[in-house]
């Protein structure tokens, strides 16, 4: 199914970008991020789970195995290409308690609530309005339900630090990624404003999930990715300096920088209970 015609230009571009990523389901980085996120989210048998921006279903499939036949998992994504890969993986796994739906993961139009757990793996920065997305997801959780997502430290190598430094030397703008959640304090602040409490941020080494070797291909990925806001003229200019970028990406300085960086964030927060429940439970 093609993206809905009412999607704006940026959202449509994101869908096209992921439609083209036919090797996503084989990504070891995304598999490791999903595995860690699922472990920290701690799904329980029988729970209702919503996996927003599910992609090829790394998280949704893992969740479905844990919640079991009495539980359900719904994976939602903009990209028809990602969902096709996910549905194939679900069929291969023989799972009957997980379904996929094409929709805007930020607004989730027409969806009703009552979910025990909502997850978002490696996709929160793609939401044009992160506070609004968090508020929408909070509305879909039952009182006391939880949200789990991962993000990265501000200016992490994993979100393009080297590319931004390289581009700046040539007068090219590359967008900063994940400002709303770039520090543990910002994570807690934006979640509190959206109606969440008891936020736990686990900070882990970037190198557990992202390597210096991956940086060599980062430039080509970013120039075609609307998240980084690189205009076509600047993409051409950056391409002319690809060799210089690759040389820097493979330098000892960059390898040491990634090894020293604690930039991988995993966040679990709970929807506030209803005022009535708080009054009954006391404080």
XYZ file of N, CA and C in Angstrom:
849
model
N 0.845 -1.197 0.000
C 0.000 0.000 0.000
C 0.879 1.246 0.000
N 0.612 2.185 -0.855
C 1.400 3.407 -0.951
C 1.078 4.330 0.214
N 2.033 5.229 0.570
C 1.755 6.190 1.635
C 0.502 7.001 1.349
N -0.253 7.293 2.394
C -1.480 8.060 2.253
C -1.195 9.410 1.615
N -2.085 9.895 0.716
C -1.840 11.168 0.039
C -1.858 12.381 0.962
N -2.358 12.208 2.210
C -2.386 13.360 3.095
C -1.103 13.533 3.901
N -0.110 12.672 3.670
C 1.166 12.818 4.351
C 1.901 14.042 3.807
N 2.630 14.745 4.694
C 3.377 15.902 4.229
C 4.664 15.464 3.520
N 5.367 16.436 2.944
C 6.529 16.117 2.128
C 7.621 15.385 2.889
N 7.932 15.846 4.108
C 8.980 15.190 4.903
C 8.607 13.747 5.209
N 7.379 13.532 5.680
C 6.946 12.189 6.062
C 6.944 11.255 4.863
N 6.511 11.775 3.716
C 6.529 10.971 2.490
C 7.968 10.601 2.104
N 8.896 11.549 2.287
C 10.302 11.286 1.967
C 10.876 10.220 2.894
N 10.501 10.248 4.179
C 10.955 9.220 5.115
C 10.455 7.848 4.674
N 9.198 7.762 4.278
C 8.641 6.487 3.813
C 9.408 5.973 2.597
N 9.695 6.867 1.634
C 10.445 6.447 0.441
C 11.840 5.975 0.816
N 12.479 6.687 1.755
C 13.835 6.312 2.178
C 13.854 4.881 2.712
N 12.898 4.544 3.564
C 12.900 3.206 4.153
C 12.370 2.154 3.193
N 11.511 2.540 2.260
C 11.097 1.592 1.218
C 12.312 1.068 0.449
N 13.320 1.928 0.298
C 14.493 1.580 -0.500
C 15.522 0.743 0.261
N 15.353 0.623 1.575
C 16.363 -0.072 2.387
C 16.030 -1.559 2.480
N 16.373 -2.273 1.428
C 16.003 -3.685 1.333
C 16.861 -4.599 2.195
N 17.974 -4.078 2.742
C 18.835 -4.908 3.582
C 18.642 -4.655 5.071
N 17.633 -3.871 5.437
C 17.433 -3.451 6.825
C 17.266 -4.644 7.758
N 16.543 -5.670 7.299
C 16.271 -6.821 8.161
C 17.527 -7.624 8.483
N 18.630 -7.346 7.779
C 19.886 -8.045 8.040
C 20.876 -7.175 8.821
N 20.410 -6.039 9.331
C 21.299 -5.107 10.030
C 21.636 -5.599 11.430
N 22.906 -5.916 11.722
C 23.256 -6.351 13.079
C 23.093 -5.240 14.106
N 23.304 -3.976 13.690
C 23.133 -2.859 14.623
C 21.689 -2.782 15.103
N 20.748 -2.819 14.194
C 19.344 -2.721 14.581
C 18.896 -3.944 15.363
N 19.447 -5.096 15.046
C 19.116 -6.306 15.808
C 19.600 -6.183 17.253
N 20.811 -5.664 17.447
C 21.337 -5.514 18.812
C 20.551 -4.470 19.599
N 20.222 -3.349 18.961
C 19.425 -2.323 19.639
C 18.071 -2.879 20.059
N 17.437 -3.617 19.165
C 16.128 -4.184 19.470
C 16.212 -5.189 20.606
N 17.217 -6.020 20.587
C 17.378 -7.033 21.636
C 17.528 -6.373 23.012
N 18.333 -5.318 23.075
C 18.537 -4.634 24.350
C 17.269 -3.918 24.805
N 16.575 -3.290 23.856
C 15.353 -2.576 24.198
C 14.292 -3.531 24.730
N 14.128 -4.672 24.091
C 13.144 -5.646 24.542
C 13.469 -6.134 25.951
N 14.747 -6.374 26.210
C 15.146 -6.851 27.537
C 14.796 -5.830 28.618
N 15.048 -4.551 28.344
C 14.770 -3.518 29.342
C 13.277 -3.217 29.464
N 12.538 -3.374 28.373
C 11.095 -3.150 28.419
C 10.385 -4.226 29.229
N 10.978 -5.398 29.313
C 10.472 -6.508 30.134
C 9.008 -6.840 29.849
N 8.687 -7.224 28.615
C 7.298 -7.615 28.322
C 6.894 -8.830 29.145
N 5.584 -8.910 29.416
C 5.054 -10.002 30.222
C 4.032 -10.796 29.412
N 3.882 -12.037 29.752
C 2.907 -12.887 29.077
C 1.518 -12.244 29.156
N 0.814 -12.251 28.042
C -0.545 -11.745 27.993
C -0.679 -10.259 27.744
N 0.415 -9.522 27.631
C 0.322 -8.069 27.452
C -0.051 -7.698 26.019
N -0.667 -6.504 25.902
C -0.924 -5.877 24.601
C 0.217 -4.900 24.331
N 0.899 -5.082 23.205
C 2.080 -4.291 22.877
C 1.868 -3.584 21.551
N 2.260 -2.313 21.509
C 2.275 -1.530 20.272
C 3.716 -1.171 19.963
N 4.183 -1.569 18.792
C 5.548 -1.255 18.367
C 5.467 -0.197 17.266
N 5.732 1.064 17.630
C 5.638 2.152 16.656
C 6.929 2.251 15.857
N 6.796 2.562 14.561
C 7.935 2.545 13.637
C 8.608 1.185 13.690
N 7.809 0.148 13.500
C 8.269 -1.226 13.699
C 9.311 -1.673 12.683
N 9.384 -1.006 11.521
C 10.355 -1.415 10.510
C 10.086 -2.826 10.035
N 11.119 -3.667 10.083
C 10.978 -5.052 9.634
C 10.585 -5.987 10.763
N 10.281 -5.428 11.934
C 9.715 -6.233 13.005
C 10.686 -6.811 14.005
N 11.892 -6.249 14.106
C 12.853 -6.769 15.090
C 12.217 -6.841 16.482
N 11.646 -5.723 16.931
C 11.055 -5.665 18.271
C 9.728 -6.417 18.300
N 8.883 -6.217 17.311
C 7.551 -6.822 17.311
C 7.626 -8.344 17.397
N 8.526 -8.939 16.648
C 8.651 -10.399 16.650
C 9.154 -10.898 17.996
N 10.153 -10.226 18.550
C 10.666 -10.622 19.862
C 9.592 -10.484 20.935
N 8.827 -9.382 20.876
C 7.749 -9.172 21.833
C 6.677 -10.258 21.705
N 6.316 -10.608 20.489
C 5.270 -11.602 20.260
C 5.639 -12.944 20.882
N 6.909 -13.294 20.823
C 7.344 -14.563 21.408
C 7.207 -14.552 22.927
N 7.401 -13.394 23.527
C 7.338 -13.308 24.992
C 5.899 -13.200 25.488
N 5.074 -12.366 24.855
C 3.708 -12.185 25.365
C 2.847 -13.416 25.132
N 3.235 -14.239 24.185
C 2.577 -15.519 23.994
C 1.189 -15.434 23.371
N 0.509 -16.561 23.358
C -0.779 -16.658 22.668
C -1.856 -15.795 23.310
N -1.709 -15.496 24.595
C -2.706 -14.664 25.270
C -2.431 -13.172 25.082
N -1.288 -12.830 24.536
C -0.939 -11.443 24.282
C -1.031 -11.118 22.811
N -0.919 -9.820 22.482
C -0.944 -9.386 21.088
C 0.094 -8.301 20.866
N 0.590 -8.226 19.649
C 1.534 -7.188 19.250
C 1.057 -6.584 17.938
N 1.017 -5.254 17.899
C 0.715 -4.538 16.659
C 1.932 -3.713 16.287
N 2.463 -3.946 15.090
C 3.571 -3.152 14.577
C 3.070 -2.152 13.558
N 3.434 -0.887 13.721
C 2.966 0.188 12.846
C 4.155 0.876 12.198
N 4.052 1.144 10.904
C 5.149 1.804 10.196
C 4.608 2.526 8.963
N 5.319 3.591 8.569
C 4.984 4.320 7.344
C 5.335 3.551 6.078
N 6.406 2.781 6.148
C 7.003 2.217 4.947
C 6.403 0.877 4.557
N 5.810 0.832 3.372
C 5.268 -0.427 2.863
C 6.382 -1.447 2.642
N 7.568 -0.974 2.243
C 8.686 -1.874 2.026
C 9.160 -2.537 3.308
N 9.250 -1.748 4.383
C 9.631 -2.310 5.673
C 8.596 -3.337 6.141
N 7.321 -2.981 6.006
C 6.260 -3.867 6.475
C 6.231 -5.178 5.690
N 6.540 -5.126 4.411
C 6.580 -6.354 3.615
C 7.655 -7.296 4.139
N 8.819 -6.742 4.478
C 9.879 -7.565 5.058
C 9.449 -8.122 6.418
N 8.767 -7.276 7.204
C 8.310 -7.714 8.513
C 7.287 -8.832 8.426
N 6.321 -8.689 7.522
C 5.297 -9.724 7.382
C 5.917 -11.056 6.938
N 6.926 -10.990 6.080
C 7.599 -12.216 5.653
C 8.306 -12.881 6.831
N 8.930 -12.077 7.684
C 9.621 -12.619 8.853
C 8.630 -13.225 9.848
N 7.475 -12.580 10.012
C 6.444 -13.101 10.915
C 5.936 -14.452 10.410
N 5.692 -14.530 9.110
C 5.219 -15.785 8.529
C 6.257 -16.885 8.694
N 7.526 -16.543 8.481
C 8.593 -17.528 8.616
C 8.716 -18.029 10.053
N 8.412 -17.143 11.015
C 8.488 -17.519 12.426
C 7.248 -18.264 12.901
N 6.201 -18.284 12.085
C 4.985 -18.987 12.449
C 4.203 -18.325 13.573
N 4.312 -17.005 13.693
C 3.641 -16.277 14.768
C 2.242 -15.852 14.333
N 1.266 -16.002 15.231
C -0.112 -15.650 14.932
C -0.629 -14.504 15.799
N 0.203 -14.012 16.704
C -0.259 -12.968 17.635
C 0.345 -11.606 17.338
N 0.883 -11.433 16.154
C 1.474 -10.149 15.771
C 0.977 -9.771 14.382
N 0.560 -8.515 14.241
C 0.093 -8.007 12.958
C 0.819 -6.711 12.629
N 0.795 -6.340 11.361
C 1.456 -5.135 10.885
C 0.421 -4.206 10.241
N 0.619 -2.902 10.460
C -0.306 -1.900 9.933
C 0.481 -0.712 9.387
N 0.138 -0.250 8.188
C 0.776 0.935 7.644
C 0.044 2.177 8.133
N 0.759 3.041 8.851
C 0.176 4.273 9.381
C 1.309 5.175 9.841
N 0.991 6.441 10.054
C 1.939 7.415 10.582
C 2.151 7.121 12.062
N 3.361 6.714 12.430
C 3.641 6.300 13.804
C 3.593 7.450 14.793
N 3.642 8.687 14.309
C 3.556 9.818 15.235
C 2.112 10.094 15.629
N 1.199 10.087 14.679
C -0.187 10.466 14.959
C -1.105 9.277 15.199
N -0.810 8.129 14.579
C -1.596 6.907 14.734
C -3.102 7.194 14.655
N -3.554 7.732 13.527
C -4.956 8.147 13.400
C -5.921 6.985 13.585
N -6.992 7.252 14.344
C -8.060 6.283 14.516
C -7.793 5.182 15.512
N -6.603 5.128 16.094
C -6.294 4.050 17.020
C -6.850 4.335 18.405
N -7.291 3.280 19.072
C -7.774 3.390 20.443
C -6.728 2.832 21.399
N -6.899 3.116 22.697
C -5.849 2.835 23.662
C -5.986 1.522 24.400
N -5.405 1.513 25.605
C -5.423 0.334 26.452
C -4.199 -0.541 26.343
N -3.140 -0.065 25.691
C -1.930 -0.874 25.566
C -1.174 -0.920 26.887
N -0.574 -2.064 27.152
C 0.275 -2.221 28.337
C 1.667 -1.660 28.105
N 2.140 -1.751 26.862
C 3.518 -1.385 26.541
C 3.577 -0.838 25.116
N 4.261 0.286 24.957
C 4.546 0.845 23.633
C 6.054 0.934 23.478
N 6.563 0.499 22.340
C 7.997 0.522 22.063
C 8.285 1.313 20.798
N 9.463 1.906 20.762
C 9.934 2.612 19.561
C 11.439 2.431 19.494
N 11.892 1.634 18.545
C 13.319 1.318 18.445
C 13.989 2.121 17.332
N 14.917 2.977 17.719
C 15.788 3.699 16.791
C 15.020 4.572 15.802
N 13.859 5.095 16.212
C 13.048 5.864 15.271
C 12.515 7.171 15.832
N 12.662 7.424 17.123
C 12.063 8.631 17.697
C 12.521 9.913 16.997
N 13.807 10.064 16.620
C 14.218 11.308 15.956
C 13.524 11.575 14.631
N 12.952 10.535 14.019
C 12.255 10.743 12.754
C 10.901 11.423 12.931
N 10.403 11.484 14.169
C 9.128 12.132 14.412
C 9.305 13.644 14.291
N 8.561 14.318 13.430
C 8.740 15.762 13.258
C 8.487 16.557 14.532
N 7.624 16.046 15.400
C 7.300 16.721 16.655
C 7.353 15.677 17.768
N 8.523 15.534 18.380
C 8.716 14.493 19.394
C 7.778 14.668 20.586
N 7.634 15.878 21.160
C 6.689 16.017 22.278
C 5.266 15.584 21.918
N 4.820 15.932 20.709
C 3.476 15.541 20.288
C 3.362 14.026 20.132
N 4.409 13.398 19.600
C 4.394 11.943 19.456
C 4.302 11.271 20.819
N 5.077 11.750 21.785
C 5.053 11.151 23.117
C 3.692 11.325 23.782
N 3.077 12.479 23.582
C 1.742 12.700 24.137
C 0.729 11.739 23.515
N 0.823 11.539 22.211
C -0.097 10.627 21.525
C 0.083 9.200 22.033
N 1.336 8.775 22.182
C 1.594 7.423 22.664
C 1.122 7.251 24.102
N 1.309 8.288 24.912
C 0.842 8.235 26.293
C -0.669 8.013 26.333
N -1.389 8.683 25.434
C -2.847 8.550 25.390
C -3.277 7.128 25.045
N -2.426 6.379 24.354
C -2.769 5.024 23.947
C -2.419 3.971 24.994
N -1.717 4.371 26.042
C -1.368 3.443 27.116
C -2.464 3.412 28.177
N -2.617 2.286 28.810
C -3.471 2.225 29.994
C -2.762 2.972 31.132
N -3.492 3.437 32.153
C -2.831 4.052 33.308
C -1.812 3.082 33.917
N -0.611 3.574 34.139
C 0.450 2.725 34.649
C 1.203 1.955 33.578
N 0.720 2.016 32.333
C 1.421 1.355 31.235
C 2.761 2.008 30.982
N 3.608 1.380 30.199
C 4.975 1.873 30.045
C 5.358 2.055 28.576
N 6.286 2.972 28.405
C 6.874 3.287 27.102
C 8.353 2.961 27.156
N 8.863 2.323 26.111
C 10.295 2.017 26.027
C 10.810 2.437 24.658
N 11.895 3.185 24.648
C 12.518 3.571 23.380
C 14.023 3.712 23.584
N 14.735 3.779 22.471
C 16.167 4.081 22.554
C 16.438 5.374 21.796
N 17.511 6.030 22.160
C 17.942 7.246 21.475
C 19.442 7.380 21.705
N 20.008 8.494 21.295
C 21.453 8.676 21.369
C 21.799 10.006 22.028
N 22.973 10.047 22.603
C 23.467 11.299 23.176
C 23.587 12.366 22.099
N 23.367 13.605 22.508
C 23.518 14.712 21.572
C 24.909 14.687 20.950
N 24.948 14.842 19.658
C 26.201 14.861 18.905
C 26.987 13.558 18.985
N 26.287 12.455 19.156
C 26.930 11.144 19.144
C 27.475 10.827 17.746
N 28.531 10.028 17.713
C 29.023 9.544 16.425
C 27.923 8.770 15.687
N 27.067 8.088 16.432
C 26.029 7.260 15.810
C 24.949 8.080 15.123
N 24.861 9.375 15.424
C 23.875 10.220 14.756
C 24.519 11.241 13.823
N 25.790 11.031 13.470
C 26.391 11.863 12.439
C 27.370 12.913 12.909
N 27.932 12.770 14.077
C 28.887 13.771 14.575
C 30.022 14.010 13.581
N 30.629 12.940 13.085
C 31.753 13.104 12.163
C 31.302 13.773 10.873
N 30.145 13.377 10.367
C 29.644 13.978 9.135
C 29.386 15.463 9.325
N 28.800 15.853 10.463
C 28.549 17.274 10.708
C 29.849 18.058 10.789
N 30.857 17.490 11.441
C 32.146 18.169 11.530
C 32.780 18.308 10.152
N 32.731 17.254 9.377
C 33.294 17.267 8.023
C 32.552 18.271 7.147
N 31.223 18.253 7.223
C 30.412 19.150 6.394
C 30.631 20.602 6.770
N 30.749 20.877 8.066
C 30.916 22.254 8.520
C 32.195 22.878 7.964
N 33.215 22.084 7.793
C 34.478 22.603 7.240
C 34.311 23.050 5.798
N 33.257 22.564 5.152
C 32.997 22.927 3.756
C 31.746 23.785 3.621
N 31.257 24.305 4.732
C 30.107 25.197 4.695
C 28.799 24.526 4.364
N 28.670 23.246 4.673
C 27.457 22.492 4.394
C 26.740 22.191 5.713
N 25.430 22.416 5.740
C 24.656 22.162 6.945
C 24.117 20.737 6.955
N 24.346 20.050 8.068
C 23.754 18.740 8.322
C 23.010 18.843 9.643
N 21.748 18.461 9.668
C 20.905 18.672 10.847
C 21.387 17.860 12.043
N 21.277 18.457 13.224
C 21.502 17.743 14.469
C 20.315 16.809 14.708
N 20.602 15.625 15.171
C 19.562 14.604 15.346
C 19.292 14.373 16.827
N 18.022 14.376 17.211
C 17.643 13.974 18.557
C 17.837 14.997 19.641
N 17.633 16.273 19.353
C 17.824 17.315 20.360
C 16.919 17.116 21.577
N 15.676 16.707 21.352
C 14.719 16.595 22.457
C 15.145 15.568 23.500
N 15.928 14.582 23.086
C 16.308 13.492 23.990
C 17.828 13.319 24.055
N 18.564 14.386 23.782
C 20.015 14.292 23.669
C 20.789 14.142 24.964
N 20.129 14.308 26.103
C 20.742 14.061 27.409
C 19.708 13.323 28.268
N 20.136 12.614 29.308
C 19.157 11.972 30.193
C 18.173 12.963 30.790
N 18.658 14.163 31.118
C 17.783 15.182 31.698
C 16.707 15.605 30.711
N 17.066 15.777 29.440
C 16.064 16.140 28.432
C 15.053 15.023 28.222
N 15.513 13.781 28.279
C 14.579 12.657 28.178
C 13.526 12.743 29.272
N 13.978 12.963 30.487
C 13.030 13.021 31.616
C 12.093 14.222 31.486
N 12.625 15.345 31.032
C 11.814 16.554 30.921
C 10.719 16.399 29.877
N 11.067 15.915 28.686
C 10.073 15.806 27.619
C 9.044 14.728 27.944
N 9.459 13.679 28.637
C 8.525 12.627 29.018
C 7.573 13.107 30.112
N 8.087 13.860 31.074
C 7.224 14.391 32.133
C 6.149 15.302 31.544
N 6.530 16.127 30.577
C 5.573 17.033 29.939
C 4.491 16.271 29.176
N 4.821 15.054 28.740
C 3.874 14.247 27.963
C 2.989 13.375 28.843
N 3.236 13.376 30.157
C 2.390 12.602 31.063
C 3.016 11.347 31.613
N 4.349 11.252 31.509
C 5.046 10.072 32.011
C 5.775 10.380 33.317
N 6.028 9.330 34.087
C 6.776 9.462 35.332
C 7.678 8.238 35.494
N 8.481 8.247 36.561
C 9.368 7.117 36.877
C 10.233 6.751 35.667
N 10.801 7.759 35.033
C 11.619 7.536 33.842
C 12.995 7.020 34.233
N 13.391 5.935 33.613
C 14.696 5.324 33.872
C 15.495 5.356 32.573
N 16.656 6.009 32.592
C 17.515 6.104 31.413
C 18.770 5.271 31.650
N 18.958 4.251 30.843
C 20.149 3.408 30.907
C 21.121 3.891 29.837
N 22.321 4.289 30.261
C 23.335 4.815 29.337
C 24.406 3.742 29.136
N 24.657 3.397 27.876
C 25.613 2.339 27.566
C 26.609 2.813 26.512
N 27.739 2.119 26.376
C 28.743 2.528 25.385
C 28.199 2.495 23.956
N 28.489 3.535 23.213
C 28.099 3.574 21.804
C 28.636 2.366 21.055
N 29.867 1.966 21.379
C 30.539 0.891 20.652
C 29.845 -0.457 20.785
N 28.950 -0.622 21.766
C 28.190 -1.867 21.856
C 27.250 -2.029 20.669
N 26.911 -0.927 20.028
C 25.876 -0.952 18.993
C 26.312 -0.312 17.675
N 27.421 0.410 17.678
C 27.838 1.178 16.499
C 29.360 1.160 16.438
N 29.901 0.911 15.243
C 31.347 0.767 15.092
C 31.934 1.811 14.146
N 33.238 1.992 14.244
C 33.930 2.912 13.347
C 33.775 2.472 11.890
N 33.712 1.176 11.662
C 33.578 0.675 10.296
C 32.282 1.154 9.646
N 31.241 1.326 10.437
C 29.960 1.769 9.890
C 29.996 3.224 9.418
N 30.924 4.004 9.948
C 30.987 5.417 9.568
C 31.373 5.619 8.107
N 32.097 4.678 7.542
C 32.546 4.847 6.156
C 31.360 5.011 5.206
N 30.264 4.312 5.490
C 29.095 4.420 4.633
C 28.058 5.414 5.114
N 28.381 6.121 6.187
C 27.401 7.026 6.783
C 27.071 8.188 5.860
N 28.050 8.711 5.152
C 27.821 9.854 4.275
C 26.800 9.506 3.198
N 26.976 8.375 2.534
C 26.056 8.002 1.456
C 24.651 7.764 1.989
N 24.547 7.215 3.195
C 23.225 7.014 3.783
C 22.572 8.348 4.111
N 23.335 9.262 4.708
C 22.773 10.520 5.205
C 22.319 11.447 4.084
N 23.041 11.483 2.976
C 22.656 12.411 1.909
C 21.321 12.018 1.278
N 20.917 10.758 1.454
C 19.638 10.305 0.919
C 18.564 10.177 1.999
N 18.892 10.604 3.213
C 17.986 10.440 4.344
C 17.433 11.800 4.757
N 16.124 12.000 4.676
C 15.554 13.322 5.000
C 15.801 13.759 6.440
N 16.134 12.835 7.315
C 16.398 13.185 8.708
C 17.527 14.199 8.835
N 18.493 14.144 7.922
C 19.686 14.992 8.039
C 19.555 16.313 7.306
N 18.472 16.516 6.585
C 18.175 17.812 5.993
C 19.197 18.325 5.000
N 19.864 17.435 4.274
C 20.882 17.849 3.313
C 20.221 18.136 1.964
N 20.341 19.361 1.489
C 19.726 19.728 0.219
C 20.515 19.124 -0.940
N 19.882 18.908 -2.107
C 20.564 18.230 -3.222
C 21.891 18.859 -3.620
N 21.963 20.195 -3.663
C 23.222 20.842 -4.056
C 24.337 20.519 -3.079
N 24.012 20.507 -1.785
C 25.021 20.181 -0.778
C 25.373 18.707 -0.797
N 24.428 17.856 -1.143
C 24.722 16.430 -1.251
C 25.779 16.183 -2.318
N 25.684 16.898 -3.426
C 26.678 16.782 -4.490
C 28.046 17.237 -4.010
N 28.065 18.328 -3.258
C 29.339 18.840 -2.738
C 29.977 17.843 -1.761
N 29.160 17.281 -0.885
C 29.700 16.302 0.063
C 30.234 15.070 -0.655
N 29.523 14.651 -1.700
C 29.975 13.491 -2.448
C 31.355 13.673 -3.052
N 31.690 14.900 -3.393
C 33.006 15.177 -3.975
C 34.128 14.963 -2.967
N 33.781 15.002 -1.671
C 34.795 14.822 -0.618
C 34.637 13.485 0.092
N 34.043 12.510 -0.605
C 33.794 11.198 -0.008
C 35.082 10.528 0.458
N 36.127 10.598 -0.337
C 37.381 9.930 0.026
C 37.993 10.543 1.288
N 37.925 11.866 1.392
C 38.469 12.531 2.578
C 37.671 12.150 3.822
N 36.374 12.044 3.643
C 35.524 11.638 4.765
C 35.859 10.209 5.185
N 35.984 9.303 4.224
C 36.279 7.904 4.540
C 37.617 7.775 5.250
N 38.604 8.565 4.822
C 39.924 8.523 5.467
C 39.804 8.929 6.934
N 39.035 9.985 7.187
C 38.853 10.436 8.567
C 38.054 9.412 9.369
N 37.045 8.803 8.751
C 36.225 7.810 9.448
C 37.050 6.617 9.894
N 38.092 6.289 9.148
C 38.933 5.137 9.466
C 40.155 5.490 10.309
N 40.193 6.720 10.798
C 41.360 7.151 11.578
C 41.310 6.616 13.006
N 42.473 6.551 13.625
C 42.566 6.117 15.020
C 41.826 7.072 15.940
N 41.880 8.361 15.620
C 41.200 9.366 16.453
C 39.708 9.082 16.539
N 39.087 8.781 15.416
C 37.657 8.507 15.396
C 37.357 7.182 16.091
N 38.165 6.153 15.834
C 37.954 4.864 16.499
C 38.029 5.010 18.007
N 39.012 5.778 18.462
C 39.161 6.000 19.907
C 37.988 6.808 20.449
N 37.487 7.764 19.652
C 36.350 8.570 20.083
C 35.099 7.742 20.273
N 34.856 6.828 19.356
C 33.688 5.955 19.485
C 33.847 5.036 20.692
N 35.049 4.508 20.879
C 35.295 3.603 22.000
C 35.086 4.289 23.346
N 35.350 5.594 23.397
C 35.243 6.332 24.662
C 33.836 6.874 24.911
N 32.978 6.848 23.899
C 31.677 7.510 24.000
C 30.629 6.614 24.650
N 29.948 7.147 25.656
C 28.791 6.464 26.270
C 27.551 7.179 25.765
N 27.117 6.809 24.578
C 26.079 7.579 23.902
C 24.809 6.845 23.584
N 24.699 5.576 23.961
C 23.486 4.802 23.662
C 22.543 4.863 24.850
N 21.370 5.447 24.636
C 20.380 5.595 25.701
C 19.226 4.619 25.465
N 18.794 3.977 26.551
C 17.595 3.151 26.536
C 16.697 3.665 27.651
N 15.462 3.990 27.306
C 14.587 4.742 28.210
C 13.291 3.961 28.439
N 12.929 3.829 29.709
C 11.652 3.225 30.077
C 10.934 4.200 31.000
N 9.686 4.533 30.661
C 8.893 5.462 31.464
C 7.486 4.905 31.616
N 6.793 5.369 32.664
C 5.447 4.879 32.955
C 4.415 5.997 32.822
N 3.279 5.662 32.257
C 2.181 6.616 32.213
C 1.659 6.833 33.629
N 1.429 8.077 33.979
C 0.899 8.379 35.303
C -0.445 7.690 35.505
N -0.696 7.149 36.694
C -2.014 6.584 36.966
C -3.065 7.675 36.998
N -4.314 7.286 36.928
C -5.382 8.266 36.998
C -5.394 8.937 38.374
N -5.881 10.181 38.491
C -5.959 10.820 39.796
C -6.731 9.987 40.808
N -7.788 9.297 40.349
C -8.586 8.476 41.249
C -7.731 7.358 41.855
N -6.890 6.713 40.987
C -6.041 5.637 41.463
C -4.998 6.150 42.443
N -4.466 7.343 42.178
C -3.482 7.919 43.084
C -4.112 8.177 44.444
N -5.349 8.734 44.455
C -6.030 9.041 45.715
C -6.274 7.762 46.516
N -6.666 6.681 45.829
C -6.925 5.437 46.519
C -5.656 4.835 47.086
N -4.550 4.986 46.312
C -3.307 4.361 46.745
C -2.554 5.163 47.763
N -2.878 6.455 47.899
C -2.148 7.300 48.832
C -0.822 7.712 48.265
N -0.041 8.449 49.042
C 1.273 8.881 48.569
C 2.239 8.914 49.727
